[in-house]
mmCIF file of C-alpha atoms and ligand atoms in Angstrom:
data_model
loop_
_atom_site.group_PDB
_atom_site.id
_atom_site.type_symbol
_atom_site.label_atom_id
_atom_site.label_comp_id
_atom_site.label_asym_id
_atom_site.label_seq_id
_atom_site.Cartn_x
_atom_site.Cartn_y
_atom_site.Cartn_z
ATOM 1 C CA MET E 1 21.394 20.854 -26.763
ATOM 2 C CA ALA E 2 23.567 18.641 -24.569
ATOM 3 C CA PRO E 3 21.631 16.808 -21.867
ATOM 4 C CA ILE E 4 21.853 18.462 -18.455
ATOM 5 C CA THR E 5 22.418 16.172 -15.495
ATOM 6 C CA ARG E 6 20.762 16.754 -12.152
ATOM 7 C CA ARG E 7 24.133 17.555 -10.606
ATOM 8 C CA GLU E 8 24.890 20.194 -13.217
ATOM 9 C CA VAL E 9 21.489 21.712 -12.698
ATOM 10 C CA LEU E 10 21.995 21.861 -8.957
ATOM 11 C CA THR E 11 25.526 23.211 -9.004
ATOM 12 C CA ALA E 12 24.600 25.762 -11.645
ATOM 13 C CA GLY E 13 21.734 26.847 -9.393
ATOM 14 C CA VAL E 14 19.300 26.996 -12.292
ATOM 15 C CA ALA E 15 15.969 28.391 -11.139
ATOM 16 C CA ALA E 16 12.761 26.428 -11.439
ATOM 17 C CA GLY E 17 11.324 28.752 -14.073
ATOM 18 C CA THR E 18 14.388 28.240 -16.273
ATOM 19 C CA LEU E 19 14.032 24.484 -15.948
ATOM 20 C CA ALA E 20 10.419 24.624 -17.008
ATOM 21 C CA ALA E 21 11.468 26.769 -19.985
ATOM 22 C CA LEU E 22 13.987 24.074 -20.944
ATOM 23 C CA GLY E 23 11.200 21.511 -20.796
ATOM 24 C CA LEU E 24 12.845 19.546 -18.001
ATOM 25 C CA PRO E 25 10.533 17.756 -15.598
ATOM 26 C CA GLU E 26 10.456 19.243 -12.155
ATOM 27 C CA TRP E 27 11.575 15.850 -10.808
ATOM 28 C CA LEU E 28 15.111 16.963 -11.560
ATOM 29 C CA LEU E 29 14.809 19.313 -8.623
ATOM 30 C CA PRO E 30 15.481 18.205 -5.067
ATOM 31 C CA ALA E 31 12.329 17.335 -3.139
ATOM 32 C CA LEU E 32 12.237 20.621 -1.295
ATOM 33 C CA ALA E 33 14.467 23.140 -3.018
ATOM 34 C CA GLN E 34 16.088 25.763 -0.833
ATOM 35 C CA GLU E 35 13.766 28.549 -1.862
ATOM 36 C CA GLU E 36 10.679 26.326 -1.414
ATOM 37 C CA THR E 37 8.479 26.355 1.672
ATOM 38 C CA LEU E 38 5.618 24.124 2.761
ATOM 39 C CA VAL E 39 2.094 25.470 2.442
ATOM 40 C CA PRO E 40 -0.032 24.358 5.409
ATOM 41 C CA PHE E 41 -3.105 22.161 5.048
ATOM 42 C CA THR E 42 -6.079 23.350 7.103
ATOM 43 C CA ASP E 43 -7.939 20.022 6.946
ATOM 44 C CA ILE E 44 -5.769 17.883 9.237
ATOM 45 C CA PRO E 45 -8.044 16.568 12.042
ATOM 46 C CA ALA E 46 -7.009 17.812 15.500
ATOM 47 C CA SER E 47 -6.857 14.157 16.551
ATOM 48 C CA PHE E 48 -4.266 13.248 13.884
ATOM 49 C CA SER E 49 -1.281 11.419 15.328
ATOM 50 C CA THR E 50 1.485 9.342 13.759
ATOM 51 C CA THR E 51 1.364 7.086 16.836
ATOM 52 C CA PRO E 52 -2.378 6.735 17.595
ATOM 53 C CA ALA E 53 -2.003 3.464 19.521
ATOM 54 C CA GLU E 54 0.646 1.142 20.856
ATOM 55 C CA MET E 55 2.636 -0.490 18.029
ATOM 56 C CA VAL E 56 0.678 1.440 15.374
ATOM 57 C CA ARG E 57 2.470 3.962 13.189
ATOM 58 C CA VAL E 58 0.897 6.304 10.658
ATOM 59 C CA LEU E 59 2.980 7.968 7.947
ATOM 60 C CA ASP E 60 2.734 11.759 7.916
ATOM 61 C CA ILE E 61 2.301 12.092 4.148
ATOM 62 C CA ARG E 62 3.286 15.779 4.290
ATOM 63 C CA ARG E 63 6.821 14.488 4.886
ATOM 64 C CA ILE E 64 7.023 12.479 1.653
ATOM 65 C CA ASP E 65 10.111 13.844 -0.080
ATOM 66 C CA GLY E 66 11.320 10.923 -2.150
ATOM 67 C CA PRO E 67 10.200 7.611 -3.616
ATOM 68 C CA PHE E 68 10.955 5.408 -0.593
ATOM 69 C CA THR E 69 9.392 5.639 2.843
ATOM 70 C CA PRO E 70 12.218 5.485 5.411
ATOM 71 C CA ALA E 71 11.934 2.272 7.445
ATOM 72 C CA ASP E 72 11.424 4.230 10.663
ATOM 73 C CA GLN E 73 8.419 6.049 9.124
ATOM 74 C CA PHE E 74 6.879 3.064 7.280
ATOM 75 C CA PHE E 75 3.311 2.659 8.509
ATOM 76 C CA THR E 76 2.580 -0.267 10.810
ATOM 77 C CA VAL E 77 -0.616 -2.014 11.863
ATOM 78 C CA GLN E 78 -1.513 -5.512 13.005
ATOM 79 C CA HIS E 79 -4.227 -7.269 14.989
ATOM 80 C CA TYR E 80 -2.455 -9.096 17.815
ATOM 81 C CA GLY E 81 0.650 -7.084 18.597
ATOM 82 C CA GLN E 82 4.124 -7.940 17.345
ATOM 83 C CA PRO E 83 5.470 -11.377 18.280
ATOM 84 C CA ASP E 84 9.135 -11.889 19.220
ATOM 85 C CA VAL E 85 10.661 -14.446 16.896
ATOM 86 C CA ASP E 86 13.938 -16.144 17.885
ATOM 87 C CA PRO E 87 15.953 -16.237 14.640
ATOM 88 C CA ALA E 88 18.021 -19.218 15.835
ATOM 89 C CA LYS E 89 14.961 -21.386 16.377
ATOM 90 C CA TYR E 90 12.857 -19.929 13.572
ATOM 91 C CA ARG E 91 11.778 -22.218 10.715
ATOM 92 C CA LEU E 92 9.419 -21.489 7.835
ATOM 93 C CA SER E 93 7.413 -24.635 7.154
ATOM 94 C CA ILE E 94 5.827 -25.544 3.832
ATOM 95 C CA SER E 95 3.234 -28.233 4.351
ATOM 96 C CA GLY E 96 0.025 -29.791 3.037
ATOM 97 C CA LEU E 97 -0.458 -30.976 -0.541
ATOM 98 C CA VAL E 98 3.240 -30.963 -1.456
ATOM 99 C CA ASP E 99 5.665 -33.713 -2.528
ATOM 100 C CA ARG E 100 8.469 -32.552 -0.201
ATOM 101 C CA PRO E 101 7.422 -30.693 2.975
ATOM 102 C CA LEU E 102 10.089 -28.123 3.843
ATOM 103 C CA SER E 103 11.386 -26.564 7.041
ATOM 104 C CA LEU E 104 13.694 -23.651 6.243
ATOM 105 C CA SER E 105 15.921 -21.551 8.472
ATOM 106 C CA ILE E 106 16.477 -17.896 7.546
ATOM 107 C CA ASP E 107 19.856 -18.825 6.032
ATOM 108 C CA ASP E 108 18.310 -21.690 4.017
ATOM 109 C CA LEU E 109 15.853 -19.214 2.610
ATOM 110 C CA ARG E 110 18.484 -16.606 1.729
ATOM 111 C CA ARG E 111 20.422 -19.270 -0.168
ATOM 112 C CA LEU E 112 17.462 -19.854 -2.488
ATOM 113 C CA GLY E 113 18.127 -16.625 -4.350
ATOM 114 C CA THR E 114 17.469 -12.947 -4.160
ATOM 115 C CA THR E 115 14.768 -10.970 -5.873
ATOM 116 C CA ASP E 116 14.401 -7.292 -5.297
ATOM 117 C CA PHE E 117 11.536 -5.002 -6.225
ATOM 118 C CA VAL E 118 9.607 -1.931 -5.203
ATOM 119 C CA ALA E 119 6.081 -2.227 -3.865
ATOM 120 C CA GLY E 120 3.849 0.356 -2.222
ATOM 121 C CA PHE E 121 0.653 -0.510 -0.394
ATOM 122 C CA GLU E 122 -1.963 0.780 1.980
ATOM 123 C CA CYS E 123 -4.156 -0.736 4.646
ATOM 124 C CA SER E 124 -7.692 -1.264 3.320
ATOM 125 C CA GLY E 125 -8.855 0.866 6.273
ATOM 126 C CA ASN E 126 -6.813 3.864 5.114
ATOM 127 C CA SER E 127 -8.921 7.018 4.852
ATOM 128 C CA PRO E 128 -9.000 10.818 5.183
ATOM 129 C CA GLY E 129 -9.478 10.339 8.945
ATOM 130 C CA ARG E 130 -5.928 8.980 9.102
ATOM 131 C CA VAL E 131 -4.807 11.608 6.573
ATOM 132 C CA GLN E 132 -4.193 8.613 4.239
ATOM 133 C CA GLY E 133 -1.117 7.736 6.315
ATOM 134 C CA LEU E 134 -1.732 3.977 6.451
ATOM 135 C CA SER E 135 0.329 3.790 3.261
ATOM 136 C CA SER E 136 4.021 3.538 2.353
ATOM 137 C CA ASN E 137 6.409 2.482 -0.376
ATOM 138 C CA GLY E 138 9.521 0.318 -0.081
ATOM 139 C CA ARG E 139 12.136 -1.790 -1.811
ATOM 140 C CA TRP E 140 11.745 -5.417 -0.733
ATOM 141 C CA THR E 141 14.313 -8.188 -1.006
ATOM 142 C CA GLY E 142 13.574 -11.881 -0.715
ATOM 143 C CA VAL E 143 12.783 -15.124 -2.524
ATOM 144 C CA ALA E 144 10.005 -15.497 -5.089
ATOM 145 C CA LEU E 145 7.148 -17.463 -3.516
ATOM 146 C CA ARG E 146 6.881 -19.666 -6.587
ATOM 147 C CA THR E 147 10.536 -20.732 -6.160
ATOM 148 C CA LEU E 148 9.599 -22.094 -2.716
ATOM 149 C CA LEU E 149 6.439 -23.759 -4.020
ATOM 150 C CA SER E 150 8.268 -25.468 -6.878
ATOM 151 C CA ARG E 151 10.955 -26.690 -4.429
ATOM 152 C CA ALA E 152 8.230 -28.260 -2.321
ATOM 153 C CA GLY E 153 6.364 -29.567 -5.385
ATOM 154 C CA VAL E 154 2.645 -28.738 -5.363
ATOM 155 C CA LYS E 155 0.518 -31.875 -5.769
ATOM 156 C CA ALA E 156 -2.183 -32.158 -8.440
ATOM 157 C CA GLY E 157 -5.561 -31.057 -7.123
ATOM 158 C CA ALA E 158 -4.241 -28.333 -4.802
ATOM 159 C CA ASP E 159 -5.716 -24.898 -5.515
ATOM 160 C CA GLU E 160 -5.131 -22.741 -2.425
ATOM 161 C CA VAL E 161 -2.056 -21.518 -0.529
ATOM 162 C CA VAL E 162 -2.506 -20.322 3.061
ATOM 163 C CA PHE E 163 -0.006 -18.072 4.865
ATOM 164 C CA PHE E 164 0.103 -18.077 8.666
ATOM 165 C CA GLY E 165 1.918 -15.578 10.844
ATOM 166 C CA ALA E 166 3.475 -16.386 14.215
ATOM 167 C CA ASP E 167 0.875 -14.144 15.919
ATOM 168 C CA ARG E 168 -2.271 -15.395 17.646
ATOM 169 C CA GLY E 169 -5.123 -13.951 19.652
ATOM 170 C CA GLU E 170 -8.429 -14.854 21.301
ATOM 171 C CA GLU E 171 -11.479 -14.266 19.120
ATOM 172 C CA ASP E 172 -15.239 -14.555 19.401
ATOM 173 C CA VAL E 173 -16.595 -16.091 16.232
ATOM 174 C CA ASP E 174 -20.220 -15.174 15.561
ATOM 175 C CA PHE E 175 -22.416 -18.117 14.596
ATOM 176 C CA ARG E 176 -25.994 -16.825 14.151
ATOM 177 C CA GLY E 177 -25.595 -14.477 17.077
ATOM 178 C CA ARG E 178 -23.897 -17.060 19.302
ATOM 179 C CA MET E 179 -20.294 -16.205 20.173
ATOM 180 C CA ILE E 180 -17.805 -19.061 20.122
ATOM 181 C CA LYS E 181 -14.325 -18.488 21.622
ATOM 182 C CA VAL E 182 -11.292 -19.693 19.674
ATOM 183 C CA THR E 183 -7.577 -18.994 19.527
ATOM 184 C CA GLN E 184 -7.096 -17.492 16.071
ATOM 185 C CA GLN E 185 -3.769 -17.466 14.244
ATOM 186 C CA PHE E 186 -3.383 -14.637 11.746
ATOM 187 C CA GLY E 187 -3.806 -16.198 8.305
ATOM 188 C CA ARG E 188 -4.518 -15.145 4.739
ATOM 189 C CA SER E 189 -4.649 -17.117 1.525
ATOM 190 C CA LEU E 190 -4.117 -16.779 -2.205
ATOM 191 C CA SER E 191 -5.435 -19.059 -4.926
ATOM 192 C CA LEU E 192 -2.668 -21.283 -6.330
ATOM 193 C CA ALA E 193 -2.928 -19.302 -9.585
ATOM 194 C CA GLU E 194 -2.197 -16.024 -7.742
ATOM 195 C CA ALA E 195 0.503 -17.583 -5.562
ATOM 196 C CA THR E 196 2.468 -18.904 -8.559
ATOM 197 C CA LYS E 197 2.530 -15.592 -10.445
ATOM 198 C CA PRO E 198 6.042 -14.112 -10.725
ATOM 199 C CA GLU E 199 5.432 -11.283 -8.239
ATOM 200 C CA PRO E 200 4.632 -12.594 -4.721
ATOM 201 C CA LEU E 201 7.752 -12.479 -2.617
ATOM 202 C CA VAL E 202 8.823 -13.939 0.714
ATOM 203 C CA ALA E 203 10.780 -10.896 1.860
ATOM 204 C CA HIS E 204 13.533 -10.649 4.479
ATOM 205 C CA ALA E 205 14.643 -7.054 3.902
ATOM 206 C CA LEU E 206 13.175 -3.587 3.445
ATOM 207 C CA GLY E 207 15.411 -0.896 1.930
ATOM 208 C CA GLY E 208 18.382 -3.288 2.061
ATOM 209 C CA ALA E 209 18.178 -3.843 5.847
ATOM 210 C CA PRO E 210 16.670 -6.866 7.637
ATOM 211 C CA LEU E 211 12.982 -6.414 8.421
ATOM 212 C CA SER E 212 12.305 -4.771 11.769
ATOM 213 C CA LYS E 213 9.984 -6.470 14.220
ATOM 214 C CA HIS E 214 7.326 -3.947 13.088
ATOM 215 C CA GLN E 215 7.586 -5.048 9.496
ATOM 216 C CA GLY E 216 7.434 -8.768 10.291
ATOM 217 C CA PHE E 217 10.933 -9.986 11.218
ATOM 218 C CA PRO E 218 12.289 -12.345 10.034
ATOM 219 C CA LEU E 219 10.064 -12.975 6.983
ATOM 220 C CA ARG E 220 6.897 -11.623 5.460
ATOM 221 C CA LEU E 221 4.874 -12.126 2.348
ATOM 222 C CA ILE E 222 4.612 -9.225 -0.119
ATOM 223 C CA VAL E 223 1.877 -9.440 -2.750
ATOM 224 C CA PRO E 224 2.432 -6.436 -5.043
ATOM 225 C CA GLY E 225 -0.698 -4.583 -6.076
ATOM 226 C CA TRP E 226 -2.771 -5.925 -3.151
ATOM 227 C CA TYR E 227 -3.990 -4.253 0.020
ATOM 228 C CA GLY E 228 -1.696 -4.539 3.044
ATOM 229 C CA VAL E 229 -3.637 -7.364 4.664
ATOM 230 C CA ALA E 230 -2.297 -9.800 2.044
ATOM 231 C CA ASN E 231 1.271 -9.123 3.198
ATOM 232 C CA VAL E 232 1.409 -11.592 6.089
ATOM 233 C CA LYS E 233 4.090 -10.572 8.609
ATOM 234 C CA TRP E 234 6.105 -12.944 10.871
ATOM 235 C CA LEU E 235 5.374 -15.588 8.221
ATOM 236 C CA SER E 236 5.829 -19.022 9.802
ATOM 237 C CA GLU E 237 3.768 -21.517 7.784
ATOM 238 C CA ILE E 238 2.810 -21.874 4.127
ATOM 239 C CA HIS E 239 0.109 -24.515 3.793
ATOM 240 C CA VAL E 240 -1.032 -25.872 0.423
ATOM 241 C CA GLN E 241 -4.592 -27.227 0.308
ATOM 242 C CA LYS E 242 -7.692 -27.850 -1.775
ATOM 243 C CA GLY E 243 -10.604 -25.471 -1.169
ATOM 244 C CA ARG E 244 -10.834 -21.920 0.146
ATOM 245 C CA TYR E 245 -9.306 -21.051 3.493
ATOM 246 C CA LEU E 246 -12.032 -19.338 5.557
ATOM 247 C CA GLY E 247 -10.099 -17.980 8.541
ATOM 248 C CA LYS E 248 -11.379 -14.818 10.201
ATOM 249 C CA PHE E 249 -9.113 -12.347 8.379
ATOM 250 C CA GLN E 250 -9.852 -13.968 5.035
ATOM 251 C CA ALA E 251 -13.539 -14.770 5.294
ATOM 252 C CA ARG E 252 -14.977 -12.194 7.697
ATOM 253 C CA TRP E 253 -12.951 -9.218 8.789
ATOM 254 C CA TYR E 254 -11.694 -8.011 5.388
ATOM 255 C CA ARG E 255 -14.901 -7.734 3.352
ATOM 256 C CA THR E 256 -16.659 -4.995 1.444
ATOM 257 C CA LEU E 257 -20.472 -4.902 1.234
ATOM 258 C CA ARG E 258 -21.489 -3.381 -2.083
ATOM 259 C CA GLY E 259 -24.728 -2.973 -3.997
ATOM 260 C CA GLU E 260 -24.698 -3.764 -7.681
ATOM 261 C CA THR E 261 -27.666 -3.262 -9.982
ATOM 262 C CA ILE E 262 -28.431 -6.521 -11.785
ATOM 263 C CA ASN E 263 -31.654 -6.946 -13.810
ATOM 264 C CA GLY E 264 -32.904 -3.608 -12.548
ATOM 265 C CA GLU E 265 -32.552 -4.460 -8.873
ATOM 266 C CA VAL E 266 -29.780 -3.732 -6.386
ATOM 267 C CA LYS E 267 -28.206 -7.019 -5.349
ATOM 268 C CA TRP E 268 -25.997 -6.885 -2.255
ATOM 269 C CA THR E 269 -22.773 -8.847 -2.283
ATOM 270 C CA GLU E 270 -19.706 -9.091 -0.114
ATOM 271 C CA ALA E 271 -16.293 -9.226 -1.719
ATOM 272 C CA GLU E 272 -12.904 -10.115 -0.273
ATOM 273 C CA ILE E 273 -10.331 -7.391 0.149
ATOM 274 C CA SER E 274 -7.745 -8.208 -2.490
ATOM 275 C CA ARG E 275 -6.227 -5.843 -5.099
ATOM 276 C CA LEU E 276 -5.699 -2.163 -4.406
ATOM 277 C CA GLN E 277 -8.522 0.030 -5.697
ATOM 278 C CA LEU E 278 -7.311 2.903 -7.859
ATOM 279 C CA LYS E 279 -6.554 5.912 -5.645
ATOM 280 C CA SER E 280 -4.689 9.213 -5.795
ATOM 281 C CA VAL E 281 -3.909 11.449 -2.852
ATOM 282 C CA ILE E 282 -2.578 15.009 -2.606
ATOM 283 C CA ALA E 283 0.175 14.840 0.009
ATOM 284 C CA ARG E 284 1.989 18.188 0.046
ATOM 285 C CA VAL E 285 1.894 21.675 -1.416
ATOM 286 C CA THR E 286 5.013 23.835 -1.686
ATOM 287 C CA ARG E 287 5.685 27.448 -2.577
ATOM 288 C CA ALA E 288 8.633 28.295 -4.835
ATOM 289 C CA ALA E 289 9.787 31.752 -5.890
ATOM 290 C CA ASP E 290 7.147 32.324 -8.559
ATOM 291 C CA HIS E 291 4.733 29.367 -8.402
ATOM 292 C CA HIS E 292 3.335 26.596 -6.233
ATOM 293 C CA ARG E 293 3.638 22.866 -6.625
ATOM 294 C CA VAL E 294 1.180 20.125 -5.657
ATOM 295 C CA THR E 295 2.666 16.665 -5.021
ATOM 296 C CA GLY E 296 0.939 13.379 -4.330
ATOM 297 C CA PHE E 297 0.890 9.659 -4.916
ATOM 298 C CA VAL E 298 -1.189 6.986 -6.596
ATOM 299 C CA LEU E 299 -1.695 3.438 -5.345
ATOM 300 C CA ASN E 300 -3.195 0.773 -7.590
ATOM 301 C CA ASP E 301 -3.078 -2.840 -8.710
ATOM 302 C CA GLY E 302 -0.261 -2.351 -11.232
ATOM 303 C CA THR E 303 -2.425 -1.457 -14.246
ATOM 304 C CA PRO E 304 -0.594 1.292 -16.175
ATOM 305 C CA LEU E 305 -1.977 4.780 -15.599
ATOM 306 C CA GLN E 306 -3.645 6.916 -18.228
ATOM 307 C CA SER E 307 -3.570 10.216 -16.335
ATOM 308 C CA VAL E 308 -3.495 11.990 -13.013
ATOM 309 C CA GLU E 309 -5.262 15.335 -12.863
ATOM 310 C CA VAL E 310 -5.506 18.084 -10.275
ATOM 311 C CA LYS E 311 -8.360 20.565 -9.914
ATOM 312 C CA ILE E 312 -7.922 23.724 -7.854
ATOM 313 C CA ASP E 313 -11.020 25.542 -6.557
ATOM 314 C CA ASP E 314 -13.484 25.740 -9.471
ATOM 315 C CA GLY E 315 -10.780 25.523 -12.121
ATOM 316 C CA PRO E 316 -10.445 22.913 -14.840
ATOM 317 C CA TRP E 317 -8.855 19.474 -14.358
ATOM 318 C CA ARG E 318 -5.199 19.940 -15.200
ATOM 319 C CA PRO E 319 -2.712 17.168 -16.001
ATOM 320 C CA ALA E 320 -0.117 16.259 -13.390
ATOM 321 C CA VAL E 321 3.320 14.898 -14.323
ATOM 322 C CA LEU E 322 4.251 11.398 -13.174
ATOM 323 C CA ASP E 323 7.720 10.750 -11.775
ATOM 324 C CA PRO E 324 9.637 8.740 -14.414
ATOM 325 C CA LYS E 325 11.166 6.672 -11.583
ATOM 326 C CA ASN E 326 7.756 5.174 -10.700
ATOM 327 C CA THR E 327 7.548 1.439 -11.334
ATOM 328 C CA ARG E 328 4.625 -0.905 -11.895
ATOM 329 C CA TYR E 329 3.965 -1.733 -8.244
ATOM 330 C CA SER E 330 5.543 1.267 -6.536
ATOM 331 C CA TRP E 331 3.330 4.090 -5.435
ATOM 332 C CA LYS E 332 3.387 6.590 -8.270
ATOM 333 C CA LEU E 333 4.467 10.086 -7.309
ATOM 334 C CA PHE E 334 2.999 12.950 -9.293
ATOM 335 C CA THR E 335 3.435 16.699 -9.306
ATOM 336 C CA CYS E 336 1.449 19.588 -10.731
ATOM 337 C CA ARG E 337 2.575 23.177 -11.135
ATOM 338 C CA TRP E 338 0.169 25.811 -9.809
ATOM 339 C CA ASP E 339 0.607 29.338 -11.123
ATOM 340 C CA GLY E 340 -1.072 32.483 -9.880
ATOM 341 C CA ALA E 341 -2.245 31.245 -6.476
ATOM 342 C CA SER E 342 -3.936 34.087 -4.601
ATOM 343 C CA PRO E 343 -3.339 34.474 -0.865
ATOM 344 C CA GLY E 344 -6.114 32.841 1.163
ATOM 345 C CA ASP E 345 -7.917 29.509 1.394
ATOM 346 C CA HIS E 346 -8.104 27.075 -1.501
ATOM 347 C CA THR E 347 -9.448 23.596 -2.113
ATOM 348 C CA MET E 348 -7.848 21.052 -4.407
ATOM 349 C CA VAL E 349 -8.507 17.488 -5.417
ATOM 350 C CA SER E 350 -6.799 14.891 -7.589
ATOM 351 C CA ARG E 351 -8.163 12.020 -9.671
ATOM 352 C CA VAL E 352 -6.435 9.165 -11.456
ATOM 353 C CA THR E 353 -7.518 7.160 -14.502
ATOM 354 C CA ASP E 354 -5.907 3.887 -15.611
ATOM 355 C CA VAL E 355 -5.536 2.520 -19.138
ATOM 356 C CA SER E 356 -8.421 0.106 -18.633
ATOM 357 C CA GLY E 357 -10.698 3.151 -18.286
ATOM 358 C CA ARG E 358 -11.202 2.964 -14.524
ATOM 359 C CA VAL E 359 -11.539 6.419 -12.959
ATOM 360 C CA GLN E 360 -11.040 7.135 -9.262
ATOM 361 C CA PRO E 361 -14.612 7.587 -7.945
ATOM 362 C CA THR E 362 -16.028 10.513 -6.015
ATOM 363 C CA THR E 363 -17.457 9.966 -2.540
ATOM 364 C CA ALA E 364 -20.960 10.176 -4.063
ATOM 365 C CA GLU E 365 -20.104 7.431 -6.531
ATOM 366 C CA LEU E 366 -19.105 5.164 -3.636
ATOM 367 C CA GLU E 367 -22.571 5.474 -2.091
ATOM 368 C CA SER E 368 -23.447 1.813 -2.658
ATOM 369 C CA LYS E 369 -20.363 0.724 -0.684
ATOM 370 C CA LEU E 370 -21.808 0.385 2.801
ATOM 371 C CA THR E 371 -18.700 -0.724 4.691
ATOM 372 C CA ALA E 372 -15.718 1.488 5.520
ATOM 373 C CA LEU E 373 -12.867 -0.468 3.883
ATOM 374 C CA GLU E 374 -11.545 0.269 0.379
ATOM 375 C CA ASN E 375 -12.276 3.988 0.572
ATOM 376 C CA ASN E 376 -10.529 5.121 -2.606
ATOM 377 C CA ALA E 377 -12.690 8.209 -3.136
ATOM 378 C CA GLN E 378 -11.271 11.424 -4.551
ATOM 379 C CA TRP E 379 -10.130 13.427 -1.534
ATOM 380 C CA PRO E 380 -10.640 17.212 -1.567
ATOM 381 C CA ARG E 381 -7.926 19.002 0.414
ATOM 382 C CA LYS E 382 -7.841 22.490 1.942
ATOM 383 C CA VAL E 383 -4.748 24.703 2.006
ATOM 384 C CA ARG E 384 -4.025 28.243 3.142
ATOM 385 C CA VAL E 385 -1.697 30.199 0.870
HETATM 386 N N1 MTE Z 1 0.969 -11.751 10.821
HETATM 387 C C1 MTE Z 1 0.266 -10.656 10.523
HETATM 388 N N2 MTE Z 1 0.459 -10.065 9.331
HETATM 389 C C2 MTE Z 1 -0.217 -8.951 8.995
HETATM 390 C C3 MTE Z 1 -1.172 -8.387 9.881
HETATM 391 C C4 MTE Z 1 -1.365 -9.028 11.143
HETATM 392 O O1 MTE Z 1 -2.169 -8.610 11.982
HETATM 393 N N3 MTE Z 1 -0.624 -10.146 11.431
HETATM 394 N N4 MTE Z 1 -1.849 -7.252 9.508
HETATM 395 C C5 MTE Z 1 -1.975 -6.999 8.053
HETATM 396 C C6 MTE Z 1 -2.488 -5.689 7.717
HETATM 397 S S1 MTE Z 1 -4.148 -5.458 7.989
HETATM 398 C C7 MTE Z 1 -1.717 -4.709 7.122
HETATM 399 S S2 MTE Z 1 -2.405 -3.279 6.551
HETATM 400 C C8 MTE Z 1 -0.262 -4.906 6.923
HETATM 401 C C9 MTE Z 1 0.550 -3.755 7.479
HETATM 402 O O2 MTE Z 1 1.908 -3.957 7.188
HETATM 403 P P1 MTE Z 1 3.011 -2.977 7.799
HETATM 404 O O3 MTE Z 1 2.828 -2.954 9.289
HETATM 405 O O4 MTE Z 1 4.346 -3.448 7.384
HETATM 406 O O5 MTE Z 1 2.732 -1.626 7.197
HETATM 407 O O6 MTE Z 1 0.179 -6.105 7.544
HETATM 408 C C10 MTE Z 1 -0.650 -7.211 7.330
HETATM 409 N N5 MTE Z 1 0.024 -8.394 7.795
HETATM 410 MO MO1 MO Z 2 -4.779 -3.453 7.041
#
């Protein structure tokens, strides 16, 4: 049989059932085919808003209809508002334990080369309460961080790279119950080993267009496979040092308190927010002529996936199909065909497993996580057919 292109399929108006019979993945269909309609979720909190606060934007995941989040829907959060950066005066400085400190204009940076890749991420505070909308996926263009670091020449003995944004705010730092006021600049760090991996990118464009002020104009860090907090926006300084950087957003604010049983006793430890915990989310349900379709996405640290499964009501776990266009650090779209849906209310949940054997936990399995961040629990959804 000659291969059928998407265009041929569309112009021939082949029905979904025929496609399935031909063994073609449903991804060959447009996101919402003409005869398809959206099935409403009945679990969206009344308080849900895509603009819950000034300068905050939440993605409405029911609108996901392709691999890339449009720039004007890409989620946005930050701690101190969005600073105005004058591109004419702007310089990115690279300082500290380096042989050649650098001060680069935006044009200098663009001249250092262009890398382009797809990365999806979520805020570590993303949760069912926000309908998982603190998440997005984009194509980023910029310069590999390690190109900049090798230009500057990292000195022997350095082991930490700190990234500062142009944004600052007043903070009370708690020292044994005593509050000390400081002006805090937003900063995050990576170990030198992480910073010199091939992936981290100093990005100047999203989806081929210069970053908006929301997304960190003119430059931001993108660390693929990590929670959003690593992706420092309005990046203004890269500082190479020896020893951990313990700024507020590294050492205090982005922590998870977890209990781990060691030698028969629960030992409580705090861990830094770093790589994305394995998570799948059901985002939309559609009705076609003779079946329904459940679509969602997975976010993780880049480990290849073993499976994504969907369970409807008390039925068995059934395999979902992954979009072949997914890439290592993109979010991974999946779809699952649902036949024989009866009119009325239904519940459904998804779970993802990676090749290292990690399985997305249930809420009960996350019981020993006492803080709210990194909620990657399986998320049961409710729909009305
Ligand atoms: N300079 C700076 N960068 C920042 C932040 C910030 O407050 N200041 N917030 C971080 C957090 S917590 C998240 S989740 C992401 C959000 O990126 P986005 O607005 O492009 O989605 O930005 C990160 N980068
Ligand atoms: Mo975040």
